[in-house]
Amino acid sequence: MSDVFKKNYVFKRYNRDVVVDNNHCLQYVKKQCINSEEIIFTLHITNEVLKSWEDFKGKGISLNFSFVEILNYFLAEKYAILVKKDCKRIEEGLRKLCSKVKSGFKGKSGLHYVNFASQSRSFAIQAREILRASDLEIELCKLNTAKVALEKENAALQKRCDDLYSSLVQEEELRRKTNDSLEDAKVDLQKLEKENANLCKYFDKISELEGFKNCGKPFSEVKGRQQRRKIRELKTYVEQALWFAETFGLKLSSVKFNNDEGVSHTIDYTIEDRKKGYKDLSEEEKEKVQQVLYITDSFCIGEAAYHEFTMTEGGEKLPRSYLVKQCKNYLNSLCHITRTPGVAEGAQMNLESELRNTIKQQASFYYYL
């Protein structure tokens, strides 16, 4: 509190204007036990100091200071004497005296103002109003007790603060982990929502297939070739539909079906289907395939068109389209034909390779003769 007083009050200017009567001071020192009603010293305070006290009390920051506290600051700095803070007589007397002095300054100026400011007022201090050493010891003991209690309370508060800080750190770490988990969950949720949307689209699409209903004729109403084609398609569909069997460690070996007439049809998955190639055909079958190839090349019939033609009713008697394609590749491999240079239409063959092939054929002919 003295720092606040020193900061807001010009003490050095007025520290010499508060004087204690020396005679009374000596008597107070000599007498350890004195009548409490006896005046032990007299204060001599100039009017200028009393006016400064009244002005200081008028400041907003100085409302918490009493006149006794202001007086004690002067006495402690200069004489090492303190007055009891709860002394109402001194507080009220100084208040009236300061107010009276400030009113006396009104209307004065110049030399009259200076003379009035330098005049002193006397204020008697009684023995019972002085703070003794025993009183200071009692107050110091109380302050020490309060200090110990405050230190214990401060230690408890510090421990509580440390515990709260540790809890705060743990909660912050938990919050961070929770936020990370929440972000991961949001990412997973977005992925699941995206996959779910794709599955919904896929489900809507396959739902339009009318439950995979067969729109063609029943199996018993078609002929052998169409039946074999349907069996091949069914074999593929069944294998795709039962893909999950492998997840149980099981492998599909065969499937058995019965048609409307009660005839059973077995699909075997243990033996791989092997298509009969062009080179495996007999000479008669090869000649038939070559005739078909000649017709398709002559009338510019494409492979896809010929395949569709073999799938129609009566087309089962024609050679398979893959045999015609293999025949074409085989015949093309017998000689190499390239386009003639320039814009003119035509083809050219390699003389060296053709001559070699011709000599080989002639040599074989004479060998058999």
CSV table of C-alpha atoms in Angstrom, one decimal:
chain,number,residue,atom,x,y,z
A,1,MET,CA,0.0,0.0,0.0
A,2,SER,CA,3.0,2.3,0.7
A,3,ASP,CA,4.1,1.9,-2.9
A,4,VAL,CA,0.7,3.2,-4.1
A,5,PHE,CA,0.9,6.1,-1.6
A,6,LYS,CA,4.4,6.9,-2.7
A,7,LYS,CA,3.5,6.8,-6.4
A,8,ASN,CA,0.5,9.1,-6.1
A,9,TYR,CA,1.7,11.5,-3.3
A,10,VAL,CA,4.7,13.8,-3.5
A,11,PHE,CA,6.2,12.7,-0.1
A,12,LYS,CA,9.6,14.3,-0.5
A,13,ARG,CA,8.1,17.7,-0.8
A,14,TYR,CA,6.3,17.6,2.6
A,15,ASN,CA,8.4,15.2,4.7
A,16,ARG,CA,10.0,18.0,6.6
A,17,ASP,CA,6.7,19.7,7.4
A,18,VAL,CA,5.5,17.2,9.9
A,19,VAL,CA,7.5,17.6,13.2
A,20,VAL,CA,7.2,15.7,16.5
A,21,ASP,CA,7.8,17.6,19.8
A,22,ASN,CA,11.2,16.4,20.9
A,23,ASN,CA,10.5,16.8,24.6
A,24,HIS,CA,7.6,14.6,24.6
A,25,CYS,CA,9.5,12.0,22.5
A,26,LEU,CA,12.3,11.9,25.2
A,27,GLN,CA,9.7,11.5,27.9
A,28,TYR,CA,8.1,8.6,26.0
A,29,VAL,CA,11.4,6.9,25.6
A,30,LYS,CA,12.3,7.2,29.3
A,31,LYS,CA,9.0,6.0,30.6
A,32,GLN,CA,8.1,2.4,29.7
A,33,CYS,CA,4.8,2.6,31.6
A,34,ILE,CA,2.9,5.8,31.2
A,35,ASN,CA,-0.6,6.9,31.9
A,36,SER,CA,-2.7,6.2,28.8
A,37,GLU,CA,-4.4,9.6,29.1
A,38,GLU,CA,-1.1,11.5,29.2
A,39,ILE,CA,0.1,13.2,26.1
A,40,ILE,CA,3.4,11.8,25.1
A,41,PHE,CA,4.2,14.0,22.1
A,42,THR,CA,2.7,16.7,20.0
A,43,LEU,CA,2.6,16.9,16.2
A,44,HIS,CA,3.3,20.1,14.4
A,45,ILE,CA,1.9,20.0,10.8
A,46,THR,CA,1.9,22.9,8.4
A,47,ASN,CA,-1.2,24.0,6.7
A,48,GLU,CA,0.3,23.2,3.3
A,49,VAL,CA,0.7,19.5,4.4
A,50,LEU,CA,-2.8,19.4,5.8
A,51,LYS,CA,-4.2,20.8,2.5
A,52,SER,CA,-2.2,18.2,0.5
A,53,TRP,CA,-3.7,15.4,2.6
A,54,GLU,CA,-7.2,16.7,1.9
A,55,ASP,CA,-6.4,17.0,-1.8
A,56,PHE,CA,-4.9,13.5,-1.8
A,57,LYS,CA,-8.0,12.0,-0.1
A,58,GLY,CA,-10.1,13.7,-2.8
A,59,LYS,CA,-8.5,11.6,-5.5
A,60,GLY,CA,-10.4,8.5,-6.6
A,61,ILE,CA,-7.4,6.2,-6.2
A,62,SER,CA,-6.8,7.5,-2.6
A,63,LEU,CA,-10.3,6.8,-1.2
A,64,ASN,CA,-9.0,3.6,0.5
A,65,PHE,CA,-6.4,5.6,2.5
A,66,SER,CA,-7.3,6.9,6.0
A,67,PHE,CA,-5.8,10.0,7.6
A,68,VAL,CA,-4.2,7.7,10.2
A,69,GLU,CA,-2.5,5.7,7.4
A,70,ILE,CA,-1.2,8.9,5.8
A,71,LEU,CA,0.1,10.1,9.2
A,72,ASN,CA,1.8,6.8,9.9
A,73,TYR,CA,3.6,7.0,6.6
A,74,PHE,CA,5.2,10.3,7.7
A,75,LEU,CA,5.9,9.1,11.2
A,76,ALA,CA,7.4,5.7,10.1
A,77,GLU,CA,9.7,7.3,7.6
A,78,LYS,CA,11.1,10.0,9.9
A,79,TYR,CA,10.6,8.9,13.5
A,80,ALA,CA,9.9,5.1,13.4
A,81,ILE,CA,6.6,5.7,15.3
A,82,LEU,CA,3.2,4.3,14.4
A,83,VAL,CA,-0.3,5.2,15.5
A,84,LYS,CA,-3.0,2.6,16.0
A,85,LYS,CA,-5.0,2.3,12.7
A,86,ASP,CA,-8.3,2.0,14.5
A,87,CYS,CA,-7.9,5.3,16.5
A,88,LYS,CA,-11.1,7.2,15.8
A,89,ARG,CA,-10.1,10.3,17.7
A,90,ILE,CA,-7.0,10.9,15.6
A,91,GLU,CA,-8.9,10.0,12.3
A,92,GLU,CA,-11.8,12.4,13.1
A,93,GLY,CA,-9.5,15.1,14.4
A,94,LEU,CA,-7.3,15.1,11.3
A,95,ARG,CA,-10.3,15.0,9.0
A,96,LYS,CA,-11.8,18.1,10.6
A,97,LEU,CA,-8.4,19.9,10.8
A,98,CYS,CA,-7.7,19.2,7.1
A,99,SER,CA,-11.1,20.4,6.0
A,100,LYS,CA,-10.8,23.5,8.1
A,101,VAL,CA,-7.3,24.3,6.7
A,102,LYS,CA,-8.4,23.8,3.1
A,103,SER,CA,-11.4,26.1,3.7
A,104,GLY,CA,-8.9,28.7,5.1
A,105,PHE,CA,-6.9,28.8,1.9
A,106,LYS,CA,-9.9,30.1,0.0
A,107,GLY,CA,-9.7,33.8,-1.0
A,108,LYS,CA,-5.9,34.0,-0.2
A,109,SER,CA,-3.2,34.7,-2.7
A,110,GLY,CA,0.3,35.9,-2.9
A,111,LEU,CA,2.0,36.6,0.4
A,112,HIS,CA,-1.1,35.9,2.4
A,113,TYR,CA,-1.3,32.5,0.8
A,114,VAL,CA,2.4,31.7,1.5
A,115,ASN,CA,2.2,32.9,5.1
A,116,PHE,CA,-0.9,30.9,5.8
A,117,ALA,CA,0.6,27.8,4.2
A,118,SER,CA,3.7,28.0,6.4
A,119,GLN,CA,1.7,28.2,9.6
A,120,SER,CA,1.7,25.0,11.7
A,121,ARG,CA,-1.2,23.3,13.6
A,122,SER,CA,-0.6,21.2,16.7
A,123,PHE,CA,-2.1,17.8,17.3
A,124,ALA,CA,-1.6,16.0,20.6
A,125,ILE,CA,-1.0,12.2,20.6
A,126,GLN,CA,-1.9,10.2,23.7
A,127,ALA,CA,0.0,7.1,24.9
A,128,ARG,CA,-2.9,4.7,24.4
A,129,GLU,CA,-3.0,5.7,20.8
A,130,ILE,CA,0.6,4.7,20.1
A,131,LEU,CA,1.3,1.2,18.7
A,132,ARG,CA,3.6,-0.5,21.3
A,133,ALA,CA,6.2,-3.2,20.7
A,134,SER,CA,4.0,-5.7,22.4
A,135,ASP,CA,1.1,-4.8,20.1
A,136,LEU,CA,3.4,-5.2,17.1
A,137,GLU,CA,4.5,-8.6,18.4
A,138,ILE,CA,0.8,-9.7,18.8
A,139,GLU,CA,0.0,-8.4,15.3
A,140,LEU,CA,3.2,-10.0,13.9
A,141,CYS,CA,2.2,-13.3,15.5
A,142,LYS,CA,-1.3,-13.0,14.0
A,143,LEU,CA,0.3,-12.2,10.6
A,144,ASN,CA,2.6,-15.2,10.9
A,145,THR,CA,-0.3,-17.5,11.8
A,146,ALA,CA,-2.2,-16.1,8.8
A,147,LYS,CA,0.9,-16.5,6.7
A,148,VAL,CA,1.2,-20.2,7.7
A,149,ALA,CA,-2.5,-20.8,7.0
A,150,LEU,CA,-2.1,-19.0,3.6
A,151,GLU,CA,0.9,-21.1,2.8
A,152,LYS,CA,-0.9,-24.3,3.5
A,153,GLU,CA,-3.9,-23.1,1.5
A,154,ASN,CA,-1.5,-22.0,-1.3
A,155,ALA,CA,0.1,-25.5,-1.2
A,156,ALA,CA,-3.3,-27.1,-1.4
A,157,LEU,CA,-4.3,-24.8,-4.2
A,158,GLN,CA,-1.0,-25.5,-6.0
A,159,LYS,CA,-1.6,-29.3,-5.7
A,160,ARG,CA,-5.2,-28.8,-6.8
A,161,CYS,CA,-3.9,-26.7,-9.7
A,162,ASP,CA,-1.3,-29.4,-10.7
A,163,ASP,CA,-4.0,-32.1,-10.5
A,164,LEU,CA,-6.4,-30.0,-12.6
A,165,TYR,CA,-3.6,-29.3,-15.1
A,166,SER,CA,-2.7,-33.0,-15.4
A,167,SER,CA,-6.4,-33.8,-15.9
A,168,LEU,CA,-6.6,-31.0,-18.5
A,169,VAL,CA,-3.6,-32.5,-20.3
A,170,GLN,CA,-5.2,-36.0,-20.2
A,171,GLU,CA,-8.5,-34.6,-21.4
A,172,GLU,CA,-6.8,-32.7,-24.2
A,173,GLU,CA,-5.0,-35.8,-25.3
A,174,LEU,CA,-8.2,-37.8,-25.1
A,175,ARG,CA,-10.0,-35.0,-27.1
A,176,ARG,CA,-7.2,-35.1,-29.7
A,177,LYS,CA,-7.5,-38.9,-30.0
A,178,THR,CA,-11.3,-38.7,-30.2
A,179,ASN,CA,-11.1,-36.0,-32.9
A,180,ASP,CA,-8.6,-38.3,-34.9
A,181,SER,CA,-11.0,-41.2,-34.4
A,182,LEU,CA,-13.9,-39.1,-35.5
A,183,GLU,CA,-12.1,-37.9,-38.6
A,184,ASP,CA,-11.2,-41.6,-39.5
A,185,ALA,CA,-14.8,-42.6,-38.9
A,186,LYS,CA,-15.9,-39.8,-41.2
A,187,VAL,CA,-13.6,-41.0,-43.9
A,188,ASP,CA,-14.7,-44.6,-43.4
A,189,LEU,CA,-18.3,-43.4,-43.4
A,190,GLN,CA,-17.8,-41.5,-46.7
A,191,LYS,CA,-16.2,-44.6,-48.2
A,192,LEU,CA,-19.1,-46.8,-47.0
A,193,GLU,CA,-21.7,-44.3,-48.3
A,194,LYS,CA,-19.9,-44.3,-51.7
A,195,GLU,CA,-19.8,-48.1,-51.8
A,196,ASN,CA,-23.4,-48.2,-50.7
A,197,ALA,CA,-24.4,-45.8,-53.4
A,198,ASN,CA,-22.6,-48.0,-56.0
A,199,LEU,CA,-24.2,-51.1,-54.6
A,200,CYS,CA,-27.7,-49.4,-54.8
A,201,LYS,CA,-27.1,-48.5,-58.4
A,202,TYR,CA,-25.9,-52.0,-59.2
A,203,PHE,CA,-28.9,-53.5,-57.4
A,204,ASP,CA,-31.3,-51.1,-59.3
A,205,LYS,CA,-29.6,-52.1,-62.5
A,206,ILE,CA,-29.8,-55.9,-62.0
A,207,SER,CA,-33.3,-55.5,-60.7
A,208,GLU,CA,-34.3,-54.3,-64.2
A,209,LEU,CA,-33.2,-57.7,-65.6
A,210,GLU,CA,-36.6,-59.2,-64.4
A,211,GLY,CA,-34.9,-61.7,-62.1
A,212,PHE,CA,-32.6,-63.1,-64.9
A,213,LYS,CA,-35.7,-64.6,-66.6
A,214,ASN,CA,-34.9,-66.6,-69.7
A,215,CYS,CA,-36.7,-65.0,-72.6
A,216,GLY,CA,-35.9,-67.8,-75.1
A,217,LYS,CA,-37.7,-71.1,-75.7
A,218,PRO,CA,-37.7,-73.8,-73.0
A,219,PHE,CA,-34.8,-76.3,-73.1
A,220,SER,CA,-37.0,-79.2,-74.2
A,221,GLU,CA,-38.4,-77.3,-77.2
A,222,VAL,CA,-35.1,-76.5,-78.9
A,223,LYS,CA,-32.9,-79.0,-80.9
A,224,GLY,CA,-29.6,-80.6,-79.9
A,225,ARG,CA,-27.3,-77.8,-81.0
A,226,GLN,CA,-29.3,-75.1,-79.3
A,227,GLN,CA,-29.5,-77.3,-76.2
A,228,ARG,CA,-25.7,-77.7,-76.2
A,229,ARG,CA,-25.4,-73.9,-76.5
A,230,LYS,CA,-27.8,-73.3,-73.6
A,231,ILE,CA,-25.9,-75.9,-71.6
A,232,ARG,CA,-22.7,-74.0,-72.2
A,233,GLU,CA,-24.3,-70.7,-71.2
A,234,LEU,CA,-25.8,-72.3,-68.1
A,235,LYS,CA,-22.5,-73.8,-67.2
A,236,THR,CA,-20.9,-70.4,-67.2
A,237,TYR,CA,-23.8,-68.8,-65.2
A,238,VAL,CA,-23.8,-71.5,-62.6
A,239,GLU,CA,-20.0,-71.2,-62.1
A,240,GLN,CA,-20.3,-67.5,-61.6
A,241,ALA,CA,-23.3,-67.8,-59.2
A,242,LEU,CA,-21.5,-70.4,-57.0
A,243,TRP,CA,-18.2,-68.5,-56.8
A,244,PHE,CA,-18.6,-68.3,-53.0
A,245,ALA,CA,-18.2,-72.1,-52.6
A,246,GLU,CA,-14.4,-71.7,-52.9
A,247,THR,CA,-14.4,-69.4,-49.8
A,248,PHE,CA,-15.5,-72.5,-47.8
A,249,GLY,CA,-12.7,-74.6,-49.3
A,250,LEU,CA,-15.1,-76.4,-51.7
A,251,LYS,CA,-14.7,-76.8,-55.4
A,252,LEU,CA,-17.6,-77.2,-57.9
A,253,SER,CA,-17.4,-80.6,-59.6
A,254,SER,CA,-20.8,-81.1,-61.3
A,255,VAL,CA,-24.4,-79.9,-61.5
A,256,LYS,CA,-27.4,-81.9,-62.5
A,257,PHE,CA,-30.6,-80.6,-64.0
A,258,ASN,CA,-33.9,-82.2,-65.1
A,259,ASN,CA,-36.0,-80.7,-67.9
A,260,ASP,CA,-39.8,-80.7,-68.2
A,261,GLU,CA,-39.9,-84.2,-69.6
A,262,GLY,CA,-37.8,-85.6,-66.7
A,263,VAL,CA,-34.6,-86.1,-68.7
A,264,SER,CA,-31.5,-85.3,-66.6
A,265,HIS,CA,-28.6,-83.2,-67.9
A,266,THR,CA,-25.3,-83.2,-66.0
A,267,ILE,CA,-22.7,-80.4,-66.3
A,268,ASP,CA,-19.2,-81.6,-65.4
A,269,TYR,CA,-16.6,-79.1,-64.2
A,270,THR,CA,-13.8,-81.5,-63.7
A,271,ILE,CA,-12.9,-82.0,-67.4
A,272,GLU,CA,-12.1,-78.9,-69.3
A,273,ASP,CA,-13.8,-78.5,-72.7
A,274,ARG,CA,-11.5,-78.9,-75.6
A,275,LYS,CA,-12.5,-77.5,-78.9
A,276,LYS,CA,-11.6,-79.5,-82.0
A,277,GLY,CA,-9.1,-77.5,-84.1
A,278,TYR,CA,-8.9,-77.2,-87.9
A,279,LYS,CA,-5.8,-79.4,-88.0
A,280,ASP,CA,-7.6,-82.1,-86.1
A,281,LEU,CA,-10.3,-82.4,-88.8
A,282,SER,CA,-10.4,-85.1,-91.5
A,283,GLU,CA,-9.7,-84.3,-95.1
A,284,GLU,CA,-13.3,-84.3,-95.9
A,285,GLU,CA,-14.1,-81.9,-93.1
A,286,LYS,CA,-11.2,-79.6,-94.0
A,287,GLU,CA,-12.4,-79.5,-97.6
A,288,LYS,CA,-15.9,-78.5,-96.4
A,289,VAL,CA,-14.4,-75.7,-94.3
A,290,GLN,CA,-12.3,-74.5,-97.2
A,291,GLN,CA,-15.4,-74.3,-99.4
A,292,VAL,CA,-17.2,-72.2,-96.8
A,293,LEU,CA,-14.1,-69.9,-96.6
A,294,TYR,CA,-14.1,-69.5,-100.4
A,295,ILE,CA,-17.8,-68.4,-100.3
A,296,THR,CA,-17.4,-65.9,-97.5
A,297,ASP,CA,-14.3,-64.3,-99.1
A,298,SER,CA,-16.0,-64.2,-102.5
A,299,PHE,CA,-19.1,-62.5,-101.2
A,300,CYS,CA,-17.4,-60.5,-98.5
A,301,ILE,CA,-19.2,-62.1,-95.6
A,302,GLY,CA,-17.7,-61.1,-92.3
A,303,GLU,CA,-16.9,-63.4,-89.5
A,304,ALA,CA,-19.5,-62.0,-87.1
A,305,ALA,CA,-22.2,-62.3,-89.8
A,306,TYR,CA,-21.3,-65.9,-90.4
A,307,HIS,CA,-21.3,-66.7,-86.7
A,308,GLU,CA,-24.8,-65.3,-86.4
A,309,PHE,CA,-25.9,-67.4,-89.3
A,310,THR,CA,-24.6,-70.5,-87.7
A,311,MET,CA,-26.7,-69.7,-84.6
A,312,THR,CA,-30.0,-69.6,-86.5
A,313,GLU,CA,-32.2,-72.6,-87.0
A,314,GLY,CA,-30.6,-75.0,-89.4
A,315,GLY,CA,-27.2,-73.4,-89.0
A,316,GLU,CA,-26.0,-76.2,-86.7
A,317,LYS,CA,-25.1,-78.2,-89.9
A,318,LEU,CA,-22.5,-75.6,-91.0
A,319,PRO,CA,-18.9,-75.7,-89.8
A,320,ARG,CA,-18.2,-73.6,-86.7
A,321,SER,CA,-17.1,-70.0,-87.2
A,322,TYR,CA,-13.8,-70.6,-85.3
A,323,LEU,CA,-12.9,-73.4,-87.7
A,324,VAL,CA,-13.3,-71.1,-90.7
A,325,LYS,CA,-11.1,-68.5,-89.0
A,326,GLN,CA,-8.4,-71.1,-88.2
A,327,CYS,CA,-8.5,-72.3,-91.8
A,328,LYS,CA,-8.0,-68.7,-93.0
A,329,ASN,CA,-5.0,-68.3,-90.7
A,330,TYR,CA,-3.5,-71.6,-91.9
A,331,LEU,CA,-3.8,-70.7,-95.6
A,332,ASN,CA,-2.4,-67.3,-95.0
A,333,SER,CA,0.6,-68.8,-93.3
A,334,LEU,CA,1.5,-70.8,-96.5
A,335,CYS,CA,2.7,-67.7,-98.4
A,336,HIS,CA,3.4,-64.1,-97.7
A,337,ILE,CA,1.7,-61.6,-100.0
A,338,THR,CA,2.4,-57.9,-99.8
A,339,ARG,CA,0.8,-54.9,-101.5
A,340,THR,CA,2.5,-53.5,-104.6
A,341,PRO,CA,4.1,-50.1,-104.2
A,342,GLY,CA,2.3,-47.1,-105.6
A,343,VAL,CA,-1.4,-46.4,-106.1
A,344,ALA,CA,-2.0,-49.2,-108.5
A,345,GLU,CA,-3.9,-52.2,-107.2
A,346,GLY,CA,-2.0,-55.5,-107.0
A,347,ALA,CA,0.0,-57.9,-104.9
A,348,GLN,CA,3.6,-59.1,-105.0
A,349,MET,CA,5.3,-62.3,-103.7
A,350,ASN,CA,8.9,-62.9,-102.7
A,351,LEU,CA,10.7,-64.7,-105.6
A,352,GLU,CA,13.3,-66.4,-103.5
A,353,SER,CA,10.8,-67.9,-101.1
A,354,GLU,CA,8.4,-69.0,-103.9
A,355,LEU,CA,11.3,-70.6,-105.9
A,356,ARG,CA,12.5,-72.5,-102.8
A,357,ASN,CA,9.0,-73.8,-102.2
A,358,THR,CA,8.6,-74.9,-105.8
A,359,ILE,CA,11.9,-76.8,-105.8
A,360,LYS,CA,10.9,-78.5,-102.6
A,361,GLN,CA,7.6,-79.6,-104.1
A,362,GLN,CA,9.3,-80.9,-107.3
A,363,ALA,CA,11.9,-82.8,-105.2
A,364,SER,CA,9.2,-84.4,-103.3
A,365,PHE,CA,7.4,-85.4,-106.5
A,366,TYR,CA,10.4,-87.1,-108.0
A,367,TYR,CA,11.2,-88.8,-104.7
A,368,TYR,CA,7.8,-90.6,-104.7
A,369,LEU,CA,8.3,-91.6,-108.4
